[in-house]
Short mmCIF file of C-alpha atoms and ligand atoms in Angstrom, two decimals:
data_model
loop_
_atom_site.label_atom_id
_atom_site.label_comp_id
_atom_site.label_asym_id
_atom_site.label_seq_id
_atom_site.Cartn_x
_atom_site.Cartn_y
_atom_site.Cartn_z
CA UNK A 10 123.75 120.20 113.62
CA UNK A 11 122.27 116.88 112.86
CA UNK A 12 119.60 116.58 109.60
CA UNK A 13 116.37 115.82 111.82
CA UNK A 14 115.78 117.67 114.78
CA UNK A 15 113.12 117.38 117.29
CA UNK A 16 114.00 120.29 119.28
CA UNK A 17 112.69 123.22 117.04
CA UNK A 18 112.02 125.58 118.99
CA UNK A 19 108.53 128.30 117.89
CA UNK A 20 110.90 131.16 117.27
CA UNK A 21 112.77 129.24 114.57
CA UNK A 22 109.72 127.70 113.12
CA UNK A 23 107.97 131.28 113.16
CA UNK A 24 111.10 132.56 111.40
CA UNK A 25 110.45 130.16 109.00
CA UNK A 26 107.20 131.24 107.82
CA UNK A 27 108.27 134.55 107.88
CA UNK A 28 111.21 134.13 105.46
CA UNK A 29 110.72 136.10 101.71
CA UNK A 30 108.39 133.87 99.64
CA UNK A 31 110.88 132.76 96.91
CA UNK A 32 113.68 131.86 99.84
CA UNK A 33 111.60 129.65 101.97
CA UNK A 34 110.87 127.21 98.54
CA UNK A 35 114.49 126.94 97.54
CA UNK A 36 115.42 125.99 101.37
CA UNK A 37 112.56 123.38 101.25
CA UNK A 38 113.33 122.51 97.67
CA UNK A 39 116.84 121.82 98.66
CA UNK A 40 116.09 119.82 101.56
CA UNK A 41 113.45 117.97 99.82
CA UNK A 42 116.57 116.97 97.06
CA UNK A 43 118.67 115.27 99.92
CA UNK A 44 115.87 113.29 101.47
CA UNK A 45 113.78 112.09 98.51
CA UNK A 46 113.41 111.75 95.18
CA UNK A 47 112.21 114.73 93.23
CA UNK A 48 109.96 113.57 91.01
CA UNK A 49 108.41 110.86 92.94
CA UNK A 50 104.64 111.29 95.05
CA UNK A 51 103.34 108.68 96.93
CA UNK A 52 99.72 107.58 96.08
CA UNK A 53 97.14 107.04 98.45
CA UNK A 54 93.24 106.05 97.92
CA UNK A 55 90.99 106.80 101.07
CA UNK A 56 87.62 104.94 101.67
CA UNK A 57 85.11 105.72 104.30
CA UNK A 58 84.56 102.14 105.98
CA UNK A 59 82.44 103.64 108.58
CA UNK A 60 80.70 106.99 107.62
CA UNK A 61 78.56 109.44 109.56
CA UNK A 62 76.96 109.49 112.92
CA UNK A 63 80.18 110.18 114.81
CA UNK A 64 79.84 111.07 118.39
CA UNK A 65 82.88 113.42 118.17
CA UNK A 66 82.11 117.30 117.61
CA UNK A 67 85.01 118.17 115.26
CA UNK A 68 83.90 121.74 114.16
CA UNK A 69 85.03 120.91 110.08
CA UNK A 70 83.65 117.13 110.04
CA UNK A 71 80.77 116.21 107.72
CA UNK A 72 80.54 113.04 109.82
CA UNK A 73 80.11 114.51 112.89
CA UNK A 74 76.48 114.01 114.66
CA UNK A 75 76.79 117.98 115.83
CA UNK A 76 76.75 118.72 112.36
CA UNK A 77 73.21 119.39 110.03
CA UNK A 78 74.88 118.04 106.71
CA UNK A 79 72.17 114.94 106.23
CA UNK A 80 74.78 112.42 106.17
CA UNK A 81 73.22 109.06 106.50
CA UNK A 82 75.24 107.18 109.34
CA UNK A 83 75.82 103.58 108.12
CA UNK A 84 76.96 100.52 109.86
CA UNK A 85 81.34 99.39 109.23
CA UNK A 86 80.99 97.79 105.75
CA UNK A 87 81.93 94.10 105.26
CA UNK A 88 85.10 92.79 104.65
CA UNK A 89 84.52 91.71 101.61
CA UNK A 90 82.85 95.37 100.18
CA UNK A 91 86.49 96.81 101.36
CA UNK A 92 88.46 94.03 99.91
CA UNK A 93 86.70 95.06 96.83
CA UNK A 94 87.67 98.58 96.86
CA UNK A 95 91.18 97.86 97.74
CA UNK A 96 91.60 95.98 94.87
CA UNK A 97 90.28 98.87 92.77
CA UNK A 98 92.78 101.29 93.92
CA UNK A 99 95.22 98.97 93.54
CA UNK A 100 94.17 98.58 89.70
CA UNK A 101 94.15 102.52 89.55
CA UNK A 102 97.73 102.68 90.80
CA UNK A 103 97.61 103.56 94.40
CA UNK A 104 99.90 101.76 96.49
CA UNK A 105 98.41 102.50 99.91
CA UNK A 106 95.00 102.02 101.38
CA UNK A 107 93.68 104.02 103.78
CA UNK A 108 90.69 103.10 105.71
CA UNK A 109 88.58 105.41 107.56
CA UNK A 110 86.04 105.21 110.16
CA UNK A 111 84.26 108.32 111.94
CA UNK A 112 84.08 106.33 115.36
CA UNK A 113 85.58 108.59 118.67
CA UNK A 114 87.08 104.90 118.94
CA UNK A 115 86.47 101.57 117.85
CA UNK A 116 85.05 99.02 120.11
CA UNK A 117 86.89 95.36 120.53
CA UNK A 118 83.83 93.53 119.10
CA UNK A 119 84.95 95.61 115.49
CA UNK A 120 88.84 94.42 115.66
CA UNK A 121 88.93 91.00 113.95
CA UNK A 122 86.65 92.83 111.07
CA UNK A 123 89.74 95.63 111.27
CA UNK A 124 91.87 93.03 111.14
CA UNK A 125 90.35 90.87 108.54
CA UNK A 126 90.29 93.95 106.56
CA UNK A 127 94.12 95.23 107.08
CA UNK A 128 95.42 91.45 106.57
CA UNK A 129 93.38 91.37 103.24
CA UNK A 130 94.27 94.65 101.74
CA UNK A 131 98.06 93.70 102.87
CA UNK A 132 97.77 90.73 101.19
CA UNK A 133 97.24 92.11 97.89
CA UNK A 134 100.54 93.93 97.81
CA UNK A 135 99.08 97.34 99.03
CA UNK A 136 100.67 99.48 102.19
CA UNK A 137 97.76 99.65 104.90
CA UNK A 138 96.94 102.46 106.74
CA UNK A 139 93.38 102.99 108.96
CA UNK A 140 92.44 106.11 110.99
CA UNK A 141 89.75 104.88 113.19
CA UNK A 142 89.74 107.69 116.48
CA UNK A 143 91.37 106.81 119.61
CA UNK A 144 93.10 103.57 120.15
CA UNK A 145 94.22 102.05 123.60
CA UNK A 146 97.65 99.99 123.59
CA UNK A 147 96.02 97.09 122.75
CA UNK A 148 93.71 97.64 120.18
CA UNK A 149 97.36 98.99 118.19
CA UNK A 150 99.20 96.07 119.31
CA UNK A 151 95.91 93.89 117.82
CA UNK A 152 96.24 95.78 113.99
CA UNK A 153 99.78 96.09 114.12
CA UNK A 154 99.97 91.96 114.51
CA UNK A 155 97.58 91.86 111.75
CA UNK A 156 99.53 94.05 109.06
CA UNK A 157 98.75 97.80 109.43
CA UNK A 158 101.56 99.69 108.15
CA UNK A 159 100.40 103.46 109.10
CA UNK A 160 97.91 104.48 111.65
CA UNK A 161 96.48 108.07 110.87
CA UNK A 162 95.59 110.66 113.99
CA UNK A 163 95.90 114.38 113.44
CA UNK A 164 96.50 116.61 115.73
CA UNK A 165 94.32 118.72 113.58
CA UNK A 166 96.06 122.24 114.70
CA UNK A 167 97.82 124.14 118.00
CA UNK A 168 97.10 123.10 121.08
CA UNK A 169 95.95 126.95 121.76
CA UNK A 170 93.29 126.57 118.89
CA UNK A 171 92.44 123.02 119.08
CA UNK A 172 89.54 124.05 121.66
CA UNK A 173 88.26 126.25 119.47
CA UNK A 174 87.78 122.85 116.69
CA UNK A 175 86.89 119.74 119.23
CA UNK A 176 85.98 119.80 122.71
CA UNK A 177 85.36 116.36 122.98
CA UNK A 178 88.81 115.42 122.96
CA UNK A 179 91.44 116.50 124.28
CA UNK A 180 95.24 117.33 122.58
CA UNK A 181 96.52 114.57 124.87
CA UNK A 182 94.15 112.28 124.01
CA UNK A 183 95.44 112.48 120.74
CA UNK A 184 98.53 112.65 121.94
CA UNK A 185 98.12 109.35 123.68
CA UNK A 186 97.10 107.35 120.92
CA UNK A 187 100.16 108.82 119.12
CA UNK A 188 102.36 107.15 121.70
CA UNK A 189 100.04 103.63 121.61
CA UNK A 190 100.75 103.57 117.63
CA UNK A 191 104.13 104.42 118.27
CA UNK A 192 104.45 101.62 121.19
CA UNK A 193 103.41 99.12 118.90
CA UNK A 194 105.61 99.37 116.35
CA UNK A 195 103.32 101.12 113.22
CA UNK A 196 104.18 104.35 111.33
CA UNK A 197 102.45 107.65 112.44
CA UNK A 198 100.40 109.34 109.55
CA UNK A 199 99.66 113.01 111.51
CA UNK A 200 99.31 116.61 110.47
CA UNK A 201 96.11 118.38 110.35
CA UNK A 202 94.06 121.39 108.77
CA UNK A 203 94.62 124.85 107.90
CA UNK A 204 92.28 127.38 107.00
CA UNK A 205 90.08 127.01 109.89
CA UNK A 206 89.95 130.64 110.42
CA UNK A 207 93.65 129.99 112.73
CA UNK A 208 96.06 132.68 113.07
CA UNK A 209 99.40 132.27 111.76
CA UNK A 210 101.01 131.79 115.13
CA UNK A 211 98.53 128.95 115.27
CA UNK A 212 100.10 127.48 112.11
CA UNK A 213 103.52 127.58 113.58
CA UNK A 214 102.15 126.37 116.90
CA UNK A 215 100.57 123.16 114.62
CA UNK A 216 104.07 122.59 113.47
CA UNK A 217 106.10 122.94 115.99
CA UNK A 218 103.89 120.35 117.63
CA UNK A 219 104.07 117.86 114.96
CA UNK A 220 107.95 118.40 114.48
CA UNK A 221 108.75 118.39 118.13
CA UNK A 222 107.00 114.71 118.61
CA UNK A 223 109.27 112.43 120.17
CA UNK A 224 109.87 110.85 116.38
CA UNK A 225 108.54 112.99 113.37
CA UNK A 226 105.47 111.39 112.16
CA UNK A 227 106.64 109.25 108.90
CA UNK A 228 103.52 111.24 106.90
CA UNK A 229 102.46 114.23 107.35
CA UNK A 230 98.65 115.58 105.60
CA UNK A 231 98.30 118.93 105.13
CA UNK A 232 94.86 119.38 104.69
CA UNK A 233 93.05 122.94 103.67
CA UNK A 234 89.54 122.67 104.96
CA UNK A 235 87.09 122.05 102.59
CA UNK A 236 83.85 123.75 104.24
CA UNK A 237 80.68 121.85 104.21
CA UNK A 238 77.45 123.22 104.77
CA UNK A 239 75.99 122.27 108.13
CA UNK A 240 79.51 121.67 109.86
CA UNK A 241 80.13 124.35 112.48
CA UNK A 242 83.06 125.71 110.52
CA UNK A 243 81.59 125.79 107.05
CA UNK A 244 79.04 127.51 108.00
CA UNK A 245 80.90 130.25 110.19
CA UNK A 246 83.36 130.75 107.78
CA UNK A 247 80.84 130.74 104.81
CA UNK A 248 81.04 134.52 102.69
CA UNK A 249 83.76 135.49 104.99
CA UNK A 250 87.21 136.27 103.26
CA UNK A 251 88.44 133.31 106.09
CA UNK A 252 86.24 130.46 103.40
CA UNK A 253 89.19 129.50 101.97
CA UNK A 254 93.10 129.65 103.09
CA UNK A 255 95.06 132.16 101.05
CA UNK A 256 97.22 129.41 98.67
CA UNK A 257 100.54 131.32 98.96
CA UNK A 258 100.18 130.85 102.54
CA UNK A 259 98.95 127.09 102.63
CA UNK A 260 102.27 126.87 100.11
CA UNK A 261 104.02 128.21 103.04
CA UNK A 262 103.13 125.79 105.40
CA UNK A 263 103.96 122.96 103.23
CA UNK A 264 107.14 124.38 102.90
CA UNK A 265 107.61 124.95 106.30
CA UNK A 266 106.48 121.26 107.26
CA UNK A 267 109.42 119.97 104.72
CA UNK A 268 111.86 122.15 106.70
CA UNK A 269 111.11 120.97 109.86
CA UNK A 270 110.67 117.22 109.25
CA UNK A 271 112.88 116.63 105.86
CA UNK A 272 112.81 112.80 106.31
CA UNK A 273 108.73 112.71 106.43
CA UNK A 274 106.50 111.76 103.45
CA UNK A 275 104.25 115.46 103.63
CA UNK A 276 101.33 114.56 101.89
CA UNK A 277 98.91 117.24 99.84
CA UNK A 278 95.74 115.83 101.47
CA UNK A 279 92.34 117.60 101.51
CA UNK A 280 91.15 120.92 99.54
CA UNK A 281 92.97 119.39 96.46
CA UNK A 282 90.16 119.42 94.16
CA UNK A 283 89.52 123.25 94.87
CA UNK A 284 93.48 124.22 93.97
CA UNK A 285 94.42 125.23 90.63
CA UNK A 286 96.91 123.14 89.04
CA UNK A 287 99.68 126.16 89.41
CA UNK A 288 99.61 125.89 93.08
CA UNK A 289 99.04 122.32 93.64
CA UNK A 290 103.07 122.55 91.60
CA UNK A 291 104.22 125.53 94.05
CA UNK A 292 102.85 122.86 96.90
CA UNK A 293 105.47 119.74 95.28
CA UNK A 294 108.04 122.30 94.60
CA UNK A 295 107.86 122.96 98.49
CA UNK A 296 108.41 119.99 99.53
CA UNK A 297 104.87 117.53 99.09
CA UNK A 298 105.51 114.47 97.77
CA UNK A 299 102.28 112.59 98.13
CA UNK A 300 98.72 112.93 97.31
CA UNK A 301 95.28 111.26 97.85
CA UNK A 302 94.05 110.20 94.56
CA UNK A 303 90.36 109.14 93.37
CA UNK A 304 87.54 111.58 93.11
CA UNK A 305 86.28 110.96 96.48
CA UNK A 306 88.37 111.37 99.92
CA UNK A 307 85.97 110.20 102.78
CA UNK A 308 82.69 111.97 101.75
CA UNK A 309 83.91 114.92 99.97
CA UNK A 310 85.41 115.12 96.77
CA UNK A 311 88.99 114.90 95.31
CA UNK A 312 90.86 115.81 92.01
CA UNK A 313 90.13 112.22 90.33
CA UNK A 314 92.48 109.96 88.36
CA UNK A 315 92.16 112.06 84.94
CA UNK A 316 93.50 115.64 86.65
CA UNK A 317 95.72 113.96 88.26
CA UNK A 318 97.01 112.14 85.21
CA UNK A 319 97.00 115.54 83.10
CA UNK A 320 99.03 117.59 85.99
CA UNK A 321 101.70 114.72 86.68
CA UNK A 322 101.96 114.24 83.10
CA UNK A 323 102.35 118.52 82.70
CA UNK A 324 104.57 118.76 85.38
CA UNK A 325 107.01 115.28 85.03
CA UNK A 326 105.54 113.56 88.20
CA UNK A 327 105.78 109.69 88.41
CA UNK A 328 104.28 107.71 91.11
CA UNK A 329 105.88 106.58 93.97
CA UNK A 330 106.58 102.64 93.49
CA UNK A 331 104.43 101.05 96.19
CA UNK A 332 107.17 98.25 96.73
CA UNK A 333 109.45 100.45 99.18
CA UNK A 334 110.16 99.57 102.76
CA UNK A 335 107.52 101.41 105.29
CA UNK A 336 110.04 104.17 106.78
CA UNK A 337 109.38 103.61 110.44
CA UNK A 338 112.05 105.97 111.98
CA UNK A 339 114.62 104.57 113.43
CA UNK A 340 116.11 105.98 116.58
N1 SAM B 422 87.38 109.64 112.99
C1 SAM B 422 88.77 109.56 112.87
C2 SAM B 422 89.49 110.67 113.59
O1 SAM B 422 89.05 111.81 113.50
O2 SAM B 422 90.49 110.41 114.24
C3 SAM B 422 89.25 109.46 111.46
C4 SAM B 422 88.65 110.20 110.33
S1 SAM B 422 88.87 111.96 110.29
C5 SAM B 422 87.74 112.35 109.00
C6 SAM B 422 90.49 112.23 109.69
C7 SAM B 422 90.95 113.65 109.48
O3 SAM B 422 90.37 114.21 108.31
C8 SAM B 422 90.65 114.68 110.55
O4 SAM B 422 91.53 114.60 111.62
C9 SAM B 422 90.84 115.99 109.79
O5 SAM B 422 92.18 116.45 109.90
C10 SAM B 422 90.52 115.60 108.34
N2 SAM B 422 89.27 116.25 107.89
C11 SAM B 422 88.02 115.90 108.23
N3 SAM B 422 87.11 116.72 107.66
C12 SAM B 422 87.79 117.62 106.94
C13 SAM B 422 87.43 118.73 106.14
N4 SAM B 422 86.15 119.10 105.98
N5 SAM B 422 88.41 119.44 105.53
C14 SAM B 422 89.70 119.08 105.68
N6 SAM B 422 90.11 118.05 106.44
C15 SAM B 422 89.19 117.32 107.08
C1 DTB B 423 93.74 113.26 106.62
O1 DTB B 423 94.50 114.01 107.25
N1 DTB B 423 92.99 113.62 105.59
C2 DTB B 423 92.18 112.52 105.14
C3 DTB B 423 92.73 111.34 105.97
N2 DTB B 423 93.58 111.98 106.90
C4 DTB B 423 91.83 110.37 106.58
C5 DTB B 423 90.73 112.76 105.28
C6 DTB B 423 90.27 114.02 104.61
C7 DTB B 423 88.80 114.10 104.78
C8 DTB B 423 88.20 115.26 104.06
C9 DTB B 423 86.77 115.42 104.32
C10 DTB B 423 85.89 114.30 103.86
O2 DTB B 423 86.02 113.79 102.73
O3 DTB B 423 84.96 113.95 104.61
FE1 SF4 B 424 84.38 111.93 114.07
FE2 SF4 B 424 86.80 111.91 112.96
FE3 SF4 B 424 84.85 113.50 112.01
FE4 SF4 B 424 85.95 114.07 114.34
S1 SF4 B 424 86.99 114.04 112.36
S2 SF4 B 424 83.74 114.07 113.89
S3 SF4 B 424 86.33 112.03 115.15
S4 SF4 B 424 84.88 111.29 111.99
#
């Protein structure tokens, strides 16, 4: 049996999840010891470069224009303003830069800001990585000439729940950009969100979609949802015992995702800041090797630099040097 395997099947992934608690960690814990370095997590700072007034109905987004969250929709910030930031994370540590617009896609009059923006950040020594909606062939081929290292796209959960989350775009939509970012050369950054009041078979179903992708997807978030007020799901899920995802269970599916896709950076993304230190540990013993730090993700908050400093420093956690080859997957 070869190492990485693209042909898991639901059975073996729901098998997975279902193994004793205490098993499933050492398995992912073992796996996670031949493919990376233990005590190494990746560092990545997020800014919004685009925020609000998004056309796209994603039942969990605060940027969504379905959603009553009073979000002020601004305009795509200047180069410079990003440049700026970049260079602050930078200072703070991070070695990759991910920039985030709530656009269903962005239009060709925004690329040569994109790429103005990806070729500075690069230039300063940090990895690049943008999530801006869909992209056709040649808008990748455009940011992958001008130095974008990852290209983020979720595919947010299963295809049998995703309905239930977005109906404004489709699973292969998604799936489509996936391929352009592929086409052209970039790393994939895709996972999704649990706690979305899913099923576990929808859980397995979200990972057994990710790790039966032509190529795994080099990184992986795992985001919990953090509910907002006004966002379709926040609000439905508000005072229910669904608010939040039961953390043994969100440890699970970290551990799971390490199983599946050993070779893939699986990154503790959103819902950070609302996870006590204890299980943010069970998360990297499972297999996580890379957070979002700074005390804002795109508009809600994060952990910030001083709990993170206190847990790595607790728990024997260095940063990831930011100096390593991007892993595209070779075939
Ligand atoms: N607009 C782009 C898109 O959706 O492709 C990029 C930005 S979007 C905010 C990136 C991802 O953030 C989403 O796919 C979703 O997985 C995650 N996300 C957004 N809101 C979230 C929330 N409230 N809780 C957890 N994850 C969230
Ligand atoms: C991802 O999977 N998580 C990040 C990143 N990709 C762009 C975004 C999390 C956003 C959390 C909600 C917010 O701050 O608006
Ligand atoms: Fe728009 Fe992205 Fe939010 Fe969906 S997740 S509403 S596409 S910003």
């Amino acid at each position: 049996m070869t190492d990485i395997r693209t042909d898991w099947t639901r059975a073996e992934i729901a098998d997975l999840f279902d193994l004793p608690f205490l098993d499933l960690l050492y398995e992912a814990q073992g796996i996670h010891r031949r493919f990376h370095a233990p005590n190494e997590v990746q560092l990545s700072t997020l800014l919004s470069i685009k925020t609000g007034g998004c056309p796209e109905d994603c039942g969990y987004c605060s940027q969504s224009a379905y959603a009553e969250t009073g979000l002020k929709a601004d305009k795509l910030m200047d180069v410079d303003s990003v440049l700026a930031a970049a260079a602050e994370a930078k200072a703070n540590g991070s070695g990759r830069f991910c920039m985030g617009a709530a656009w269903r896609n962005p239009k060709d009059r925004d690329m040569d800001a994109l790429c103005d923006m990806v070729a500075g950040v690069k230039a300063m020594g940090l990895e690049t990585c943008m999530t801006l909606g869909m992209l056709t062939r040649d808008q990748a081929d455009r940011l992958a000439d001008a130095g974008l290292d990852y290209y983020n796209h979720n595919l947010d959960t299963s295809p049998e729940h995703y309905g239930a989350v977005i109906t404004t775009r489709t699973y292969a939509d998604r799936l489509d950009t996936l391929e352009h970012v592929r086409a052209s050369g970039m790393a994939v950054c895709c996972g999704g969100i649990v706690g979305m009041g899913e099923s576990r078979e929808d859980r397995v179903g979200f990972l057994h979609a990710l790790a039966t992708l032509p190529r795994h997807p080099e990184s992986v978030p795992v985001n919990a949802l953090v509910p907002v007020k006004g966002t379709v799901l926040g609000d439905m899920l508000a005072g229910t015992p669904l608010a939040r995802i039961d953390e043994i269970e969100f440890v699970r599916t970290v551990a799971v995702a390490r199983i599946a896709m050993p070779r893939s950076m699986v990154r503790l993304s959103a819902g950070r800041e609302s996870m006590s230190e204890s299980t943010q540990a069970l998360c990297f013993m499972a297999g996580a090797n890379s957070i979002f730090t700074g005390d804002k993700l795109l508009t809600t908050g994060n952990a910030g630099a001083g709990a993170d400093a206190a847990l790595f420093g607790k728990l024997g956690l260095v940063p990831m040097a930011a100096d390593e080859p991007v892993p595209v997957a070779a075939e």
